[in-house]
PDB file of C-alpha atoms in Angstrom:
ATOM      1  CA  MET A   1      -9.908  80.747  -6.548  1.00 98.00           C
ATOM      2  CA  GLY A   2     -11.646  78.927  -4.167  1.00 98.00           C
ATOM      3  CA  THR A   3     -13.172  75.421  -3.112  1.00 97.00           C
ATOM      4  CA  PRO A   4     -15.891  75.086  -0.601  1.00 96.00           C
ATOM      5  CA  ASP A   5     -19.244  76.240   0.149  1.00 97.00           C
ATOM      6  CA  PHE A   6     -17.790  79.484   2.099  1.00 98.00           C
ATOM      7  CA  ALA A   7     -16.080  80.640  -1.143  1.00 98.00           C
ATOM      8  CA  VAL A   8     -19.800  80.121  -3.170  1.00 98.00           C
ATOM      9  CA  PRO A   9     -21.352  83.031  -1.999  1.00 98.00           C
ATOM     10  CA  CYS A  10     -17.949  85.548  -2.933  1.00 98.00           C
ATOM     11  CA  LEU A  11     -18.329  84.089  -6.693  1.00 98.00           C
ATOM     12  CA  ARG A  12     -21.670  84.751  -7.119  1.00 98.00           C
ATOM     13  CA  ALA A  13     -21.619  88.235  -5.522  1.00 98.00           C
ATOM     14  CA  LEU A  14     -19.069  88.913  -8.220  1.00 98.00           C
ATOM     15  CA  ASN A  15     -21.318  87.910 -10.903  1.00 97.00           C
ATOM     16  CA  GLU A  16     -24.106  89.701  -9.509  1.00 97.00           C
ATOM     17  CA  ALA A  17     -21.960  92.805  -9.243  1.00 97.00           C
ATOM     18  CA  GLY A  18     -21.447  92.398 -13.427  1.00 96.00           C
ATOM     19  CA  ARG A  19     -17.680  91.967 -12.557  1.00 96.00           C
ATOM     20  CA  GLU A  20     -16.316  89.585 -15.534  1.00 97.00           C
ATOM     21  CA  VAL A  21     -14.685  86.375 -14.004  1.00 98.00           C
ATOM     22  CA  VAL A  22     -12.689  85.301 -16.879  1.00 97.00           C
ATOM     23  CA  GLY A  23     -12.105  82.031 -14.840  1.00 98.00           C
ATOM     24  CA  VAL A  24     -12.521  79.857 -11.820  1.00 98.00           C
ATOM     25  CA  VAL A  25      -9.766  78.168 -10.246  1.00 98.00           C
ATOM     26  CA  THR A  26     -10.339  75.161  -7.569  1.00 98.00           C
ATOM     27  CA  GLN A  27      -8.994  71.821  -6.557  1.00 96.00           C
ATOM     28  CA  PRO A  28      -9.775  68.783  -8.094  1.00 95.00           C
ATOM     29  CA  ASP A  29     -12.451  66.511  -7.642  1.00 93.00           C
ATOM     30  CA  ARG A  30     -11.901  63.855  -4.942  1.00 88.00           C
ATOM     31  CA  PRO A  31     -13.974  60.829  -3.794  1.00 84.00           C
ATOM     32  CA  ARG A  32     -16.292  61.534  -1.072  1.00 76.00           C
ATOM     33  CA  GLY A  33     -18.683  59.557   1.521  1.00 70.00           C
ATOM     34  CA  ARG A  34     -18.654  56.120   2.406  1.00 70.00           C
ATOM     35  CA  GLY A  35     -18.785  55.146  -1.250  1.00 72.00           C
ATOM     36  CA  GLY A  36     -16.111  57.046  -2.749  1.00 76.00           C
ATOM     37  CA  ARG A  37     -18.203  58.575  -5.470  1.00 84.00           C
ATOM     38  CA  VAL A  38     -15.989  61.552  -7.301  1.00 84.00           C
ATOM     39  CA  SER A  39     -18.096  64.922  -6.851  1.00 90.00           C
ATOM     40  CA  TYR A  40     -17.329  68.627  -7.766  1.00 95.00           C
ATOM     41  CA  THR A  41     -16.502  71.201  -5.521  1.00 96.00           C
ATOM     42  CA  PRO A  42     -18.832  73.167  -4.330  1.00 97.00           C
ATOM     43  CA  VAL A  43     -17.071  76.280  -6.346  1.00 98.00           C
ATOM     44  CA  LYS A  44     -16.769  74.198  -9.373  1.00 98.00           C
ATOM     45  CA  GLU A  45     -20.810  73.339  -9.055  1.00 97.00           C
ATOM     46  CA  ALA A  46     -21.636  76.989  -9.047  1.00 98.00           C
ATOM     47  CA  ALA A  47     -19.216  78.431 -11.723  1.00 98.00           C
ATOM     48  CA  GLN A  48     -20.889  75.881 -14.165  1.00 97.00           C
ATOM     49  CA  GLU A  49     -24.134  76.858 -13.353  1.00 98.00           C
ATOM     50  CA  LEU A  50     -22.850  80.805 -13.840  1.00 98.00           C
ATOM     51  CA  GLY A  51     -20.841  79.283 -17.591  1.00 98.00           C
ATOM     52  CA  ILE A  52     -17.433  80.425 -15.783  1.00 98.00           C
ATOM     53  CA  GLU A  53     -14.742  78.250 -17.316  1.00 97.00           C
ATOM     54  CA  VAL A  54     -13.054  76.017 -14.819  1.00 98.00           C
ATOM     55  CA  TYR A  55      -9.461  75.016 -14.212  1.00 98.00           C
ATOM     56  CA  GLN A  56      -8.493  72.565 -11.385  1.00 97.00           C
ATOM     57  CA  PRO A  57      -4.364  72.126 -11.135  1.00 97.00           C
ATOM     58  CA  GLU A  58      -3.199  69.295  -8.953  1.00 95.00           C
ATOM     59  CA  ARG A  59      -0.664  71.806  -7.981  1.00 96.00           C
ATOM     60  CA  VAL A  60      -1.053  75.439  -8.683  1.00 96.00           C
ATOM     61  CA  ARG A  61       2.392  76.279  -8.367  1.00 95.00           C
ATOM     62  CA  ARG A  62       3.489  74.215 -10.999  1.00 96.00           C
ATOM     63  CA  PRO A  63       4.461  76.207 -14.367  1.00 97.00           C
ATOM     64  CA  GLU A  64       2.136  74.774 -16.506  1.00 97.00           C
ATOM     65  CA  ALA A  65      -0.533  76.090 -14.381  1.00 97.00           C
ATOM     66  CA  VAL A  66       0.793  79.369 -13.717  1.00 97.00           C
ATOM     67  CA  GLU A  67       0.924  80.007 -17.349  1.00 97.00           C
ATOM     68  CA  ILE A  68      -2.625  78.803 -17.667  1.00 97.00           C
ATOM     69  CA  ILE A  69      -3.727  81.516 -15.269  1.00 98.00           C
ATOM     70  CA  ARG A  70      -1.546  83.857 -16.888  1.00 97.00           C
ATOM     71  CA  ALA A  71      -2.940  83.508 -20.350  1.00 97.00           C
ATOM     72  CA  TRP A  72      -6.677  84.550 -18.763  1.00 97.00           C
ATOM     73  CA  ASN A  73      -4.836  88.218 -18.402  1.00 97.00           C
ATOM     74  CA  PRO A  74      -6.533  88.724 -14.901  1.00 97.00           C
ATOM     75  CA  ASP A  75      -6.932  92.471 -13.438  1.00 97.00           C
ATOM     76  CA  LEU A  76      -7.323  90.611 -10.070  1.00 97.00           C
ATOM     77  CA  LEU A  77      -7.077  87.273  -8.242  1.00 98.00           C
ATOM     78  CA  VAL A  78      -9.457  87.161  -5.807  1.00 98.00           C
ATOM     79  CA  VAL A  79      -8.434  83.938  -3.314  1.00 98.00           C
ATOM     80  CA  VAL A  80     -11.498  83.029  -0.882  1.00 98.00           C
ATOM     81  CA  ALA A  81     -10.753  79.684   0.777  1.00 97.00           C
ATOM     82  CA  PHE A  82      -8.689  77.972  -2.008  1.00 97.00           C
ATOM     83  CA  GLY A  83      -6.807  75.485  -0.091  1.00 92.00           C
ATOM     84  CA  GLN A  84      -3.358  75.847  -1.477  1.00 93.00           C
ATOM     85  CA  ILE A  85      -0.639  78.258  -1.446  1.00 92.00           C
ATOM     86  CA  LEU A  86      -0.028  80.825  -4.159  1.00 95.00           C
ATOM     87  CA  PRO A  87       3.328  81.255  -5.227  1.00 95.00           C
ATOM     88  CA  PRO A  88       5.032  84.895  -6.353  1.00 95.00           C
ATOM     89  CA  SER A  89       5.131  83.465  -9.747  1.00 96.00           C
ATOM     90  CA  LEU A  90       1.276  83.669  -9.793  1.00 96.00           C
ATOM     91  CA  LEU A  91       0.258  86.753  -7.147  1.00 96.00           C
ATOM     92  CA  GLU A  92       2.297  89.094  -9.320  1.00 95.00           C
ATOM     93  CA  ILE A  93       0.030  88.106 -12.694  1.00 97.00           C
ATOM     94  CA  PRO A  94      -2.828  90.460 -12.447  1.00 97.00           C
ATOM     95  CA  LYS A  95      -2.426  94.064 -12.888  1.00 95.00           C
ATOM     96  CA  LEU A  96      -4.121  95.209  -9.967  1.00 96.00           C
ATOM     97  CA  GLY A  97      -3.044  92.961  -7.438  1.00 96.00           C
ATOM     98  CA  SER A  98      -4.164  89.518  -5.858  1.00 97.00           C
ATOM     99  CA  ILE A  99      -6.706  89.937  -2.820  1.00 98.00           C
ATOM    100  CA  ASN A 100      -8.155  87.418  -0.221  1.00 98.00           C
ATOM    101  CA  VAL A 101     -11.035  87.019   1.430  1.00 98.00           C
ATOM    102  CA  HIS A 102     -10.201  85.778   5.301  1.00 98.00           C
ATOM    103  CA  ALA A 103     -12.681  84.620   7.786  1.00 98.00           C
ATOM    104  CA  SER A 104     -11.119  86.253  10.890  1.00 98.00           C
ATOM    105  CA  LEU A 105     -10.277  89.911  12.378  1.00 98.00           C
ATOM    106  CA  LEU A 106      -6.575  89.727  11.347  1.00 98.00           C
ATOM    107  CA  PRO A 107      -3.915  89.328  12.524  1.00 98.00           C
ATOM    108  CA  LYS A 108      -6.036  86.691  14.883  1.00 98.00           C
ATOM    109  CA  TYR A 109      -6.412  83.253  13.387  1.00 98.00           C
ATOM    110  CA  ARG A 110      -4.104  83.246  10.466  1.00 98.00           C
ATOM    111  CA  GLY A 111      -4.274  79.817   8.915  1.00 96.00           C
ATOM    112  CA  ALA A 112      -6.943  77.205   7.349  1.00 95.00           C
ATOM    113  CA  ALA A 113      -9.448  76.742  10.544  1.00 97.00           C
ATOM    114  CA  PRO A 114     -10.299  80.410  11.565  1.00 98.00           C
ATOM    115  CA  ILE A 115     -13.790  79.762  12.709  1.00 98.00           C
ATOM    116  CA  HIS A 116     -13.308  76.411  14.045  1.00 98.00           C
ATOM    117  CA  TRP A 117     -10.623  78.103  16.630  1.00 98.00           C
ATOM    118  CA  ALA A 118     -12.723  80.969  17.017  1.00 98.00           C
ATOM    119  CA  VAL A 119     -15.585  78.956  18.501  1.00 98.00           C
ATOM    120  CA  ILE A 120     -13.502  76.310  20.215  1.00 98.00           C
ATOM    121  CA  ASN A 121     -11.769  79.328  22.216  1.00 98.00           C
ATOM    122  CA  GLY A 122     -14.715  80.947  23.089  1.00 98.00           C
ATOM    123  CA  GLU A 123     -14.094  84.034  21.310  1.00 98.00           C
ATOM    124  CA  THR A 124     -17.294  86.540  21.502  1.00 98.00           C
ATOM    125  CA  GLU A 125     -16.311  88.361  18.074  1.00 98.00           C
ATOM    126  CA  THR A 126     -14.868  87.418  14.898  1.00 98.00           C
ATOM    127  CA  GLY A 127     -15.596  88.648  11.450  1.00 98.00           C
ATOM    128  CA  ILE A 128     -13.998  89.026   7.853  1.00 98.00           C
ATOM    129  CA  THR A 129     -10.965  90.696   6.637  1.00 98.00           C
ATOM    130  CA  THR A 130      -9.898  91.552   2.971  1.00 98.00           C
ATOM    131  CA  MET A 131      -5.940  91.618   2.336  1.00 98.00           C
ATOM    132  CA  TRP A 132      -3.574  92.305  -0.064  1.00 98.00           C
ATOM    133  CA  MET A 133      -2.197  88.907  -0.814  1.00 97.00           C
ATOM    134  CA  ASP A 134       2.002  88.613  -0.197  1.00 95.00           C
ATOM    135  CA  ALA A 135       4.048  85.127  -0.215  1.00 90.00           C
ATOM    136  CA  GLY A 136       3.258  84.652   3.663  1.00 92.00           C
ATOM    137  CA  LEU A 137       0.223  82.952   5.257  1.00 93.00           C
ATOM    138  CA  ASP A 138      -2.438  85.367   5.555  1.00 96.00           C
ATOM    139  CA  THR A 139       0.076  87.969   6.270  1.00 97.00           C
ATOM    140  CA  GLY A 140      -0.446  90.377   3.830  1.00 97.00           C
ATOM    141  CA  ASP A 141      -1.620  94.109   4.448  1.00 98.00           C
ATOM    142  CA  MET A 142      -5.385  94.519   5.197  1.00 98.00           C
ATOM    143  CA  ILE A 143      -7.815  96.420   3.168  1.00 98.00           C
ATOM    144  CA  LEU A 144     -11.252  96.244   5.242  1.00 98.00           C
ATOM    145  CA  LYS A 145     -12.894  94.680   7.901  1.00 98.00           C
ATOM    146  CA  SER A 146     -16.317  93.617   9.140  1.00 98.00           C
ATOM    147  CA  THR A 147     -16.994  92.433  12.603  1.00 98.00           C
ATOM    148  CA  THR A 148     -20.106  90.198  14.049  1.00 98.00           C
ATOM    149  CA  PRO A 149     -20.439  88.753  17.225  1.00 98.00           C
ATOM    150  CA  ILE A 150     -20.618  85.026  18.461  1.00 98.00           C
ATOM    151  CA  ALA A 151     -23.447  84.014  20.534  1.00 97.00           C
ATOM    152  CA  PRO A 152     -22.871  81.738  23.701  1.00 95.00           C
ATOM    153  CA  ASP A 153     -23.986  79.045  21.824  1.00 95.00           C
ATOM    154  CA  GLU A 154     -23.323  79.593  18.276  1.00 97.00           C
ATOM    155  CA  THR A 155     -21.445  76.458  16.374  1.00 98.00           C
ATOM    156  CA  THR A 156     -19.164  77.065  13.749  1.00 98.00           C
ATOM    157  CA  GLY A 157     -21.745  75.869  11.329  1.00 98.00           C
ATOM    158  CA  ASP A 158     -24.131  78.631  12.118  1.00 97.00           C
ATOM    159  CA  LEU A 159     -21.069  81.122  12.225  1.00 98.00           C
ATOM    160  CA  HIS A 160     -19.928  79.782   8.785  1.00 98.00           C
ATOM    161  CA  ASP A 161     -23.104  80.749   6.765  1.00 97.00           C
ATOM    162  CA  ARG A 162     -22.910  84.030   8.045  1.00 97.00           C
ATOM    163  CA  LEU A 163     -19.409  85.270   7.512  1.00 98.00           C
ATOM    164  CA  ALA A 164     -19.975  83.567   3.934  1.00 98.00           C
ATOM    165  CA  ALA A 165     -22.606  86.149   3.483  1.00 98.00           C
ATOM    166  CA  MET A 166     -20.621  88.926   4.945  1.00 98.00           C
ATOM    167  CA  GLY A 167     -17.435  87.796   2.995  1.00 98.00           C
ATOM    168  CA  ALA A 168     -19.245  88.556  -0.392  1.00 98.00           C
ATOM    169  CA  GLY A 169     -20.088  91.713   0.968  1.00 98.00           C
ATOM    170  CA  LEU A 170     -17.163  93.123   1.916  1.00 98.00           C
ATOM    171  CA  LEU A 171     -15.328  91.363  -1.093  1.00 98.00           C
ATOM    172  CA  VAL A 172     -17.478  93.356  -3.597  1.00 98.00           C
ATOM    173  CA  GLU A 173     -17.009  96.850  -1.536  1.00 98.00           C
ATOM    174  CA  THR A 174     -13.141  95.971  -1.560  1.00 98.00           C
ATOM    175  CA  LEU A 175     -13.377  95.741  -5.241  1.00 98.00           C
ATOM    176  CA  ARG A 176     -15.136  98.938  -5.540  1.00 97.00           C
ATOM    177  CA  GLN A 177     -12.010 100.847  -3.796  1.00 97.00           C
ATOM    178  CA  VAL A 178      -9.708  99.352  -5.783  1.00 97.00           C
ATOM    179  CA  GLU A 179     -11.224 100.086  -8.815  1.00 95.00           C
ATOM    180  CA  ALA A 180     -11.087 103.800  -7.612  1.00 96.00           C
ATOM    181  CA  GLY A 181      -7.296 103.207  -6.590  1.00 95.00           C
ATOM    182  CA  ARG A 182      -8.236 104.079  -2.617  1.00 96.00           C
ATOM    183  CA  ALA A 183      -7.912 100.788  -1.510  1.00 97.00           C
ATOM    184  CA  PRO A 184      -6.465 101.152   1.678  1.00 97.00           C
ATOM    185  CA  ARG A 185      -3.063  98.891   2.958  1.00 98.00           C
ATOM    186  CA  GLN A 186      -2.601  98.459   6.925  1.00 98.00           C
ATOM    187  CA  PRO A 187       0.093  96.465   7.851  1.00 98.00           C
ATOM    188  CA  GLN A 188      -0.633  93.510   9.966  1.00 98.00           C
ATOM    189  CA  ASP A 189       0.702  94.046  13.474  1.00 97.00           C
ATOM    190  CA  SER A 190       2.779  90.394  13.549  1.00 95.00           C
ATOM    191  CA  ALA A 191       2.736  90.719  17.322  1.00 97.00           C
ATOM    192  CA  GLN A 192      -0.469  90.234  17.863  1.00 97.00           C
ATOM    193  CA  ALA A 193      -0.855  87.382  14.989  1.00 98.00           C
ATOM    194  CA  THR A 194      -2.248  83.736  16.310  1.00 98.00           C
ATOM    195  CA  TYR A 195      -2.760  80.501  14.268  1.00 97.00           C
ATOM    196  CA  ALA A 196      -5.776  78.581  13.490  1.00 97.00           C
ATOM    197  CA  PRO A 197      -4.080  75.201  12.340  1.00 95.00           C
ATOM    198  CA  LEU A 198      -6.135  72.532  10.418  1.00 95.00           C
ATOM    199  CA  VAL A 199      -8.533  70.448  12.798  1.00 95.00           C
ATOM    200  CA  LYS A 200      -7.254  67.104  13.275  1.00 93.00           C
ATOM    201  CA  PRO A 201      -8.762  63.551  14.972  1.00 89.00           C
ATOM    202  CA  GLU A 202      -6.876  64.560  18.253  1.00 89.00           C
ATOM    203  CA  HIS A 203      -8.909  67.674  18.525  1.00 94.00           C
ATOM    204  CA  GLU A 204     -12.027  65.986  18.383  1.00 96.00           C
ATOM    205  CA  ALA A 205     -11.830  63.739  21.554  1.00 96.00           C
ATOM    206  CA  ILE A 206     -13.893  65.461  24.771  1.00 97.00           C
ATOM    207  CA  ASP A 207     -11.235  65.752  27.922  1.00 96.00           C
ATOM    208  CA  TRP A 208     -13.643  65.416  30.639  1.00 96.00           C
ATOM    209  CA  GLY A 209     -10.907  67.374  32.922  1.00 95.00           C
ATOM    210  CA  ARG A 210     -11.334  70.639  31.534  1.00 96.00           C
ATOM    211  CA  SER A 211     -13.872  73.182  32.272  1.00 95.00           C
ATOM    212  CA  ALA A 212     -17.323  72.916  31.623  1.00 94.00           C
ATOM    213  CA  ALA A 213     -17.083  76.081  29.405  1.00 95.00           C
ATOM    214  CA  GLN A 214     -14.303  74.759  27.587  1.00 97.00           C
ATOM    215  CA  ILE A 215     -15.608  71.389  26.441  1.00 97.00           C
ATOM    216  CA  HIS A 216     -19.187  73.374  25.262  1.00 98.00           C
ATOM    217  CA  ASN A 217     -16.835  75.610  23.292  1.00 98.00           C
ATOM    218  CA  GLN A 218     -15.151  72.538  22.023  1.00 98.00           C
ATOM    219  CA  ILE A 219     -18.412  70.924  21.202  1.00 98.00           C
ATOM    220  CA  ARG A 220     -20.004  73.482  19.393  1.00 98.00           C
ATOM    221  CA  GLY A 221     -16.828  74.562  17.504  1.00 98.00           C
ATOM    222  CA  MET A 222     -16.551  70.976  15.954  1.00 98.00           C
ATOM    223  CA  ASN A 223     -20.649  71.081  14.860  1.00 98.00           C
ATOM    224  CA  PRO A 224     -21.027  70.036  12.198  1.00 97.00           C
ATOM    225  CA  TRP A 225     -17.126  68.960  11.230  1.00 95.00           C
ATOM    226  CA  PRO A 226     -15.395  66.674  12.691  1.00 96.00           C
ATOM    227  CA  VAL A 227     -17.973  66.263  15.422  1.00 97.00           C
ATOM    228  CA  ALA A 228     -16.654  66.308  18.996  1.00 98.00           C
ATOM    229  CA  HIS A 229     -16.623  62.478  20.556  1.00 98.00           C
ATOM    230  CA  THR A 230     -16.326  60.484  23.814  1.00 97.00           C
ATOM    231  CA  TYR A 231     -16.807  56.906  25.097  1.00 97.00           C
ATOM    232  CA  LEU A 232     -19.292  55.486  26.896  1.00 96.00           C
ATOM    233  CA  GLY A 233     -18.167  51.714  27.908  1.00 91.00           C
ATOM    234  CA  SER A 234     -16.922  50.433  24.706  1.00 90.00           C
ATOM    235  CA  GLY A 235     -19.025  52.559  22.320  1.00 94.00           C
ATOM    236  CA  ARG A 236     -18.113  55.757  20.786  1.00 96.00           C
ATOM    237  CA  VAL A 237     -20.401  58.488  20.984  1.00 97.00           C
ATOM    238  CA  LYS A 238     -20.607  61.729  18.898  1.00 98.00           C
ATOM    239  CA  VAL A 239     -21.764  64.581  21.045  1.00 98.00           C
ATOM    240  CA  TRP A 240     -23.253  67.229  18.598  1.00 98.00           C
ATOM    241  CA  ARG A 241     -24.753  69.938  21.206  1.00 98.00           C
ATOM    242  CA  SER A 242     -24.115  71.127  24.720  1.00 97.00           C
ATOM    243  CA  SER A 243     -24.928  73.979  26.912  1.00 95.00           C
ATOM    244  CA  LEU A 244     -24.367  75.486  30.249  1.00 93.00           C
ATOM    245  CA  PRO A 245     -26.415  74.846  33.055  1.00 85.00           C
ATOM    246  CA  ALA A 246     -25.353  77.947  35.384  1.00 65.00           C
ATOM    247  CA  GLY A 247     -27.192  80.953  35.128  1.00 53.00           C
ATOM    248  CA  THR A 248     -30.578  79.000  33.461  1.00 48.00           C
ATOM    249  CA  THR A 249     -33.623  78.122  34.693  1.00 43.00           C
ATOM    250  CA  THR A 250     -32.638  74.412  34.838  1.00 50.00           C
ATOM    251  CA  ALA A 251     -29.363  75.427  37.297  1.00 51.00           C
ATOM    252  CA  LYS A 252     -31.194  74.309  40.580  1.00 54.00           C
ATOM    253  CA  GLU A 253     -32.408  71.253  39.067  1.00 60.00           C
ATOM    254  CA  VAL A 254     -29.197  70.097  38.064  1.00 64.00           C
ATOM    255  CA  ALA A 255     -27.579  70.874  41.193  1.00 54.00           C
ATOM    256  CA  GLY A 256     -30.050  68.795  42.977  1.00 56.00           C
ATOM    257  CA  LEU A 257     -30.081  65.644  40.800  1.00 61.00           C
ATOM    258  CA  ARG A 258     -27.816  64.033  43.216  1.00 55.00           C
ATOM    259  CA  PRO A 259     -28.008  65.137  46.656  1.00 52.00           C
ATOM    260  CA  GLY A 260     -26.062  63.957  49.183  1.00 51.00           C
ATOM    261  CA  THR A 261     -23.683  61.843  47.058  1.00 56.00           C
ATOM    262  CA  GLY A 262     -20.757  64.610  46.918  1.00 63.00           C
ATOM    263  CA  PRO A 263     -18.572  66.296  43.928  1.00 75.00           C
ATOM    264  CA  VAL A 264     -19.415  64.667  40.637  1.00 87.00           C
ATOM    265  CA  ARG A 265     -16.147  63.313  39.208  1.00 92.00           C
ATOM    266  CA  PRO A 266     -15.063  64.478  35.531  1.00 94.00           C
ATOM    267  CA  GLY A 267     -17.144  62.708  32.794  1.00 96.00           C
ATOM    268  CA  GLN A 268     -19.384  61.406  35.559  1.00 94.00           C
ATOM    269  CA  VAL A 269     -23.368  61.249  34.763  1.00 94.00           C
ATOM    270  CA  ALA A 270     -25.223  63.202  37.665  1.00 91.00           C
ATOM    271  CA  GLY A 271     -28.270  62.205  36.017  1.00 91.00           C
ATOM    272  CA  VAL A 272     -30.744  63.628  33.056  1.00 91.00           C
ATOM    273  CA  VAL A 273     -32.700  66.525  33.243  1.00 90.00           C
ATOM    274  CA  ARG A 274     -36.126  66.193  31.617  1.00 85.00           C
ATOM    275  CA  ASP A 275     -36.725  67.180  27.928  1.00 88.00           C
ATOM    276  CA  ILE A 276     -33.482  69.077  28.011  1.00 91.00           C
ATOM    277  CA  GLY A 277     -30.352  66.471  28.400  1.00 94.00           C
ATOM    278  CA  ILE A 278     -27.479  64.435  30.453  1.00 95.00           C
ATOM    279  CA  ALA A 279     -25.844  66.370  32.985  1.00 94.00           C
ATOM    280  CA  ALA A 280     -22.224  65.513  33.286  1.00 95.00           C
ATOM    281  CA  GLY A 281     -19.365  66.520  35.314  1.00 93.00           C
ATOM    282  CA  THR A 282     -16.249  68.077  34.250  1.00 93.00           C
ATOM    283  CA  GLY A 283     -13.132  69.523  35.766  1.00 93.00           C
ATOM    284  CA  GLU A 284     -14.806  72.655  36.775  1.00 92.00           C
ATOM    285  CA  GLY A 285     -18.934  72.563  36.619  1.00 90.00           C
ATOM    286  CA  LEU A 286     -21.498  70.331  34.824  1.00 92.00           C
ATOM    287  CA  ILE A 287     -22.459  70.265  31.322  1.00 95.00           C
ATOM    288  CA  LEU A 288     -25.494  69.191  29.965  1.00 95.00           C
ATOM    289  CA  ILE A 289     -25.189  67.087  26.909  1.00 97.00           C
ATOM    290  CA  GLU A 290     -28.460  67.889  24.655  1.00 97.00           C
ATOM    291  CA  GLU A 291     -28.020  65.701  20.998  1.00 98.00           C
ATOM    292  CA  VAL A 292     -25.263  62.488  20.743  1.00 98.00           C
ATOM    293  CA  GLN A 293     -25.075  59.992  17.397  1.00 98.00           C
ATOM    294  CA  PRO A 294     -24.184  56.729  19.378  1.00 97.00           C
ATOM    295  CA  GLU A 295     -21.350  54.364  17.086  1.00 94.00           C
ATOM    296  CA  ASN A 296     -23.367  53.348  14.033  1.00 93.00           C
ATOM    297  CA  GLY A 297     -26.500  55.178  14.941  1.00 96.00           C
ATOM    298  CA  ARG A 298     -28.234  58.067  13.937  1.00 97.00           C
ATOM    299  CA  ARG A 299     -28.314  61.576  15.882  1.00 98.00           C
ATOM    300  CA  MET A 300     -30.766  61.961  18.710  1.00 98.00           C
ATOM    301  CA  ARG A 301     -31.986  64.062  21.720  1.00 98.00           C
ATOM    302  CA  ALA A 302     -29.353  62.919  24.594  1.00 97.00           C
ATOM    303  CA  VAL A 303     -32.575  62.354  27.022  1.00 96.00           C
ATOM    304  CA  ASP A 304     -33.899  59.474  24.206  1.00 97.00           C
ATOM    305  CA  PHE A 305     -30.283  58.249  24.329  1.00 97.00           C
ATOM    306  CA  ALA A 306     -30.055  57.693  27.856  1.00 96.00           C
ATOM    307  CA  ARG A 307     -33.859  56.483  28.216  1.00 95.00           C
ATOM    308  CA  GLY A 308     -32.849  53.510  25.634  1.00 95.00           C
ATOM    309  CA  ARG A 309     -29.708  52.634  26.952  1.00 93.00           C
ATOM    310  CA  ASN A 310     -31.046  53.001  30.741  1.00 94.00           C
ATOM    311  CA  LEU A 311     -28.075  55.430  31.551  1.00 94.00           C
ATOM    312  CA  MET A 312     -27.875  55.522  35.645  1.00 92.00           C
ATOM    313  CA  PRO A 313     -25.715  57.981  37.554  1.00 90.00           C
ATOM    314  CA  GLY A 314     -22.925  57.206  38.414  1.00 90.00           C
ATOM    315  CA  GLU A 315     -21.888  55.822  35.025  1.00 94.00           C
ATOM    316  CA  ALA A 316     -19.327  57.705  32.780  1.00 95.00           C
ATOM    317  CA  PHE A 317     -17.883  59.176  29.984  1.00 96.00           C
ATOM    318  CA  ALA A 318     -14.497  58.515  29.317  1.00 93.00           C
ATOM    319  CA  VAL A 319     -11.618  60.026  26.735  1.00 87.00           C
ATOM    320  CA  GLY A 320     -11.160  56.228  24.963  1.00 84.00           C
ATOM    321  CA  PRO A 321     -13.092  52.713  25.312  1.00 83.00           C
ATOM    322  CA  CYS A 322     -13.037  50.763  28.078  1.00 72.00           C
ATOM    323  CA  PRO A 323     -10.560  47.894  28.076  1.00 67.00           C
TER     324      PRO A 323
END
């Protein structure tokens, strides 16, 4: 049971390991893109390629959906980023139980967007947890964990791809232990739990009063979706990539951009660092904006954007458009 790209490596790993996948349950096909063209979920595409039966209920908790899955008579349910909460009537069907592959080190970052929030919050490590499912939201007993560091400039997209591959490997090992009857059941410490809610539009806007490190983490955490944004004048600007000058070879160059003018205000442009990006003030320190996308435009290097707009020191980015 899964829907997005993240779940595809797990499905392929089950197939390659010789497991009999009797059926795949995924979300219904939805219109996507500007043209509203209906497209298959990534898991559906992979399942059809592998010749596996696909079922797409609007609500998996409805009795008719539960009965269709019951008729498959599965030994095990494997759930990876499915997108719906499973009812107890479904979890009790498989003989060996129901297993979830979750992209965090539980009990931290329970919920829908664990990869996004680990990056946004500046975590230095994360990982994959397999667990026995219960009626709660990512609250079941843990089986296995695999840990990986998060690099200082790594984006959600970069981390997503690594964790997807890790999840597939950990799932195969988890199934080996389940089959052998030695899969552990380690209860989660709910006192240590944190929550990773869905990313919403209000999380995209850059608050220049925050520190440079916090803004940098937000920018990389929103890449490739939904992308952090700011405004310059009346135009909305998506910010795809950034970096922090402190401790780098550009630190002296950035510090000298506006000599004798006093501190740079949050959002204010200090200048353009050649071949790197736009240096802007924050609530604490400077940040280098490296890649942007102007409204109705294409992604480009921030230095090219600054040159084309004739961006001058003293201009400022803002949370919303200027009136």
